[in-house]
Amino acid sequence: MDISMSQGLLILLLILVPLLYEWSATFKYFCKMAFYNGWILTLAVLAIPICAVRGRNVENMKVLQFMLLHIKYLYGIKIDVKGWENFPVKEQYVVVSNHQSSLDLLGMMEILPGRCVPIAKRELMYAGTAGLACWLAGVIFINRKKTDDAISVMSEAAQTMIMEDVRVWVFPEGTRNHDGSMLPFKRGAFHLAVQAQVPIVPVVMSSYKDFYNKKERKFTTGRCSVRILPPINTRGLSSNDVPELADRTRELMLSTFLQISNSSSSSQNIANVPGHLMRTQMEGDATLMKA
């Protein structure tokens, strides 16, 4: 049976791709990221008709949340959440969270409160099907390059929170940070909370360094710890208090980030120790205790 050149190339690809995926961490990284982004765009296609029935509505965020929750299982990422009780039940608030990569979406969808929408950069609105799905879900878009526009949107968001019983999720660093720390906080989220006189709820996600690193082209399975910290009251505060409020919140979040990142790293290292070595270590510890 004769094999055409195109068939031969297809067979070669079917052989090479699995081999490269197993042998090359870089190739695996790009494959996983391509699938991650492509799958989100595909899910958006499925979500758009469902969300379009309501039109632009914050309740559509539940549809996106439902469709995205399974992605953590596809990538073998375990998310450990503590502090659920710190989400106020019957009031509006502003969630502020650290921003490391597009994988933050997984942690956000894991704990996203009811009637809560993120504030995102305007460029996302033009990201094909994902942008349309986000718009239908009530995501608030701002132009970060135009300060006046951003201030105006934040002011409108404050009114929307009060009048429509909406919570808002903000990444105050303003951009992704891959350096294992936190960038200085922009103050828009804190002006928003003070203007609306609603609490700030800090949310901290541990470092992804043990399973994800963009610079090293690493993307494996792993564990992420998420901590929901107690609300910070803003009632009675004014715009003059915003700088101190932002700095205090960042210090609290950074301290928590370092603590849970170290704990997650230790847990991951223990999980990666082979069983026979773990047993040897335990036997050695038992011998020392008897001595």
XYZ file of C-alpha atoms in Angstrom:
291
model
C 0.000 0.000 0.000
C 1.438 3.322 -1.077
C 1.601 6.110 1.517
C 1.427 9.713 0.320
C 3.746 12.395 1.678
C 0.940 14.021 3.675
C 0.038 10.675 5.278
C 3.697 10.046 6.084
C 3.997 13.452 7.751
C 0.842 12.787 9.757
C 2.198 9.431 10.968
C 5.512 11.100 11.857
C 3.679 13.779 13.857
C 1.591 11.180 15.683
C 4.823 9.486 16.749
C 6.871 12.610 17.539
C 4.288 14.629 19.477
C 3.778 12.081 22.322
C 7.552 11.549 22.536
C 8.282 15.280 22.708
C 5.517 15.718 25.273
C 7.149 13.154 27.551
C 10.783 14.128 26.956
C 10.630 17.932 26.693
C 9.361 20.034 29.598
C 9.313 23.086 27.320
C 7.182 21.328 24.700
C 4.851 20.074 27.442
C 4.551 23.618 28.830
C 3.509 25.092 25.480
C 1.090 22.229 24.814
C -0.581 22.697 28.193
C -0.832 26.475 27.842
C -2.198 26.180 24.305
C -4.847 23.720 25.458
C -5.655 25.867 28.529
C -6.304 28.984 26.452
C -7.988 27.092 23.621
C -10.282 25.199 25.980
C -11.369 28.421 27.690
C -12.235 29.942 24.299
C -14.185 26.786 23.420
C -16.099 26.835 26.708
C -16.917 30.490 26.049
C -18.566 29.478 22.770
C -20.807 27.102 24.725
C -21.539 29.696 27.413
C -22.487 32.580 25.113
C -25.898 31.257 23.968
C -26.857 30.404 27.554
C -25.769 33.809 28.874
C -27.377 35.663 25.959
C -30.824 34.632 27.203
C -30.422 37.026 30.176
C -28.328 39.577 28.311
C -25.561 41.352 30.245
C -26.235 40.147 33.780
C -24.043 39.413 36.800
C -25.942 36.143 37.344
C -24.314 34.847 34.137
C -21.063 34.606 36.112
C -22.500 31.437 37.672
C -22.608 29.884 34.196
C -18.939 30.693 33.560
C -17.982 29.466 37.022
C -19.770 26.143 36.480
C -18.091 25.622 33.108
C -14.576 26.458 34.335
C -14.472 24.580 37.660
C -13.416 21.259 36.086
C -10.182 22.623 34.564
C -8.249 22.109 37.800
C -8.896 18.365 37.477
C -7.635 18.282 33.886
C -4.315 19.721 35.075
C -4.049 17.865 38.371
C -4.098 21.046 40.458
C -5.439 20.663 43.997
C -6.820 23.842 45.545
C -6.912 24.051 49.337
C -9.198 26.817 50.628
C -9.408 28.174 54.161
C -11.367 31.124 55.528
C -14.747 30.661 53.842
C -16.382 32.198 56.918
C -14.679 35.534 56.165
C -16.928 36.260 53.189
C -19.725 38.532 54.483
C -23.064 36.863 53.766
C -25.511 39.700 53.147
C -23.456 42.741 52.178
C -21.397 44.063 49.309
C -17.618 44.093 49.467
C -14.482 44.413 47.356
C -12.278 41.337 47.016
C -8.586 42.105 46.451
C -6.307 39.275 45.326
C -2.713 38.794 44.235
C -2.117 38.247 40.518
C 0.459 35.695 39.289
C -0.714 34.317 35.946
C -3.752 33.317 33.914
C -3.993 30.315 36.269
C -5.429 32.732 38.862
C -8.694 32.079 37.065
C -8.813 28.595 38.637
C -8.505 29.903 42.194
C -10.985 32.683 41.529
C -13.611 30.316 40.126
C -13.074 27.977 43.098
C -14.209 30.582 45.642
C -16.057 33.237 43.624
C -18.892 34.547 45.831
C -22.407 35.034 44.515
C -23.063 38.226 42.527
C -19.354 38.969 42.278
C -17.675 40.175 39.077
C -14.021 40.919 38.325
C -12.636 44.207 37.092
C -10.483 43.474 34.024
C -8.382 45.342 31.499
C -10.337 46.573 28.477
C -8.213 44.475 26.090
C -9.925 41.327 27.395
C -13.218 42.533 25.950
C -11.751 42.034 22.448
C -10.423 38.523 23.173
C -12.894 36.773 20.879
C -15.460 34.485 22.454
C -13.923 34.878 25.926
C -14.374 38.651 25.771
C -18.030 38.363 24.773
C -18.728 35.788 27.494
C -17.099 38.067 30.084
C -19.143 41.044 28.905
C -22.370 39.028 29.167
C -21.351 37.993 32.708
C -21.117 41.628 33.795
C -17.307 41.890 33.999
C -16.295 45.546 34.461
C -13.690 46.668 31.927
C -11.305 49.578 32.483
C -8.737 51.307 30.313
C -5.602 51.205 32.459
C -3.786 53.621 30.125
C -6.304 56.408 30.720
C -6.422 57.393 34.369
C -9.531 59.554 33.996
C -11.407 56.690 32.353
C -10.359 54.243 35.086
C -11.466 56.655 37.834
C -14.812 57.156 36.101
C -15.370 53.384 35.813
C -14.495 52.870 39.489
C -16.979 55.578 40.458
C -19.688 53.894 38.385
C -18.764 50.536 39.924
C -19.271 51.981 43.409
C -22.791 53.099 42.464
C -23.518 49.717 40.851
C -22.392 47.864 43.984
C -24.810 49.826 46.144
C -27.802 49.916 43.796
C -27.588 46.394 42.309
C -26.129 44.415 45.249
C -22.912 43.486 43.418
C -19.530 42.446 44.806
C -16.339 43.249 42.901
C -13.072 41.290 42.511
C -9.923 43.337 41.850
C -6.258 42.465 41.278
C -4.656 45.577 42.822
C -1.181 44.819 41.459
C -2.591 45.743 38.067
C -0.545 43.180 36.156
C 0.753 39.640 36.519
C 3.750 39.144 38.777
C 5.909 36.022 38.295
C 8.621 36.933 40.811
C 7.262 35.170 43.891
C 6.268 38.342 45.706
C 3.742 41.170 45.252
C 4.007 44.351 43.237
C 3.004 47.658 44.831
C -0.782 47.979 44.947
C -2.634 50.450 42.781
C -5.218 52.322 44.801
C -8.294 52.070 42.595
C -9.804 49.116 44.489
C -9.362 50.921 47.800
C -10.908 54.155 46.508
C -13.801 52.010 45.286
C -14.295 50.371 48.694
C -14.042 53.698 50.573
C -16.395 55.464 48.180
C -18.984 52.682 48.529
C -18.220 52.337 52.269
C -17.982 48.548 51.942
C -15.423 46.132 53.458
C -12.321 44.865 51.689
C -11.853 41.079 51.714
C -8.230 40.098 50.959
C -7.738 36.792 49.133
C -4.253 35.304 48.865
C -3.185 32.503 46.524
C 0.097 30.741 47.265
C 3.009 30.764 44.827
C 2.709 28.466 41.808
C 6.493 27.970 41.613
C 6.347 24.265 42.524
C 4.202 23.391 39.514
C 4.169 26.423 37.209
C 6.952 28.743 36.090
C 6.709 30.767 32.905
C 10.408 31.610 32.727
C 11.481 27.996 33.224
C 8.700 26.683 30.949
C 7.466 24.398 33.710
C 3.864 23.241 34.085
C 3.205 20.088 36.116
C 0.629 18.928 38.652
C 0.610 20.570 42.063
C -1.198 22.198 44.961
C -2.333 25.772 45.511
C -3.388 27.172 48.884
C -6.005 29.924 48.962
C -6.658 31.984 52.077
C -9.663 34.246 52.523
C -8.661 36.786 55.186
C -11.018 38.635 57.567
C -12.771 41.699 56.106
C -11.159 45.106 56.555
C -13.715 47.744 57.506
C -13.757 51.007 55.519
C -16.776 52.646 57.136
C -15.947 56.202 58.133
C -12.782 56.327 56.021
C -12.175 58.984 53.370
C -9.960 59.245 50.303
C -7.194 60.592 52.549
C -7.055 57.213 54.276
C -6.636 55.226 51.049
C -2.784 55.191 50.860
C -2.455 53.815 54.392
C -5.303 51.359 53.771
C -3.663 50.044 50.594
C -0.248 49.677 52.249
C -1.690 47.936 55.304
C -3.650 45.493 53.157
C -0.605 44.696 51.024
C 1.551 44.020 54.097
C -1.067 41.642 55.467
C -1.441 39.835 52.138
C 2.305 39.608 51.513
C 2.886 38.116 54.967
C 0.163 35.533 54.323
C 1.509 34.831 50.819
C 4.992 34.045 52.119
C 3.615 31.868 54.900
C 1.291 29.716 52.781
C 3.761 29.532 49.885
C 6.401 28.044 52.154
C 3.844 25.635 53.632
C 2.640 24.560 50.180
C 6.223 24.058 49.021
C 6.999 21.872 52.044
C 3.851 19.805 51.496
C 4.693 19.383 47.815
C 8.240 18.258 48.618
C 6.953 15.701 51.136
C 4.426 14.434 48.609
C 7.218 13.926 46.072
C 9.394 11.832 48.407
C 9.337 8.156 47.339
C 7.526 5.836 49.750
C 10.568 3.727 50.638
C 12.609 6.835 51.521
C 9.771 8.152 53.655
C 9.582 4.856 55.539
C 13.357 4.872 56.055
C 13.175 8.392 57.482
C 10.319 7.444 59.820
C 12.158 4.355 61.018
C 15.248 6.465 61.697
C 13.203 8.988 63.674
C 11.631 6.171 65.713
C 15.098 4.753 66.523
C 16.286 8.181 67.734
C 13.217 8.541 69.931
C 13.846 5.142 71.542
C 17.463 6.048 72.158
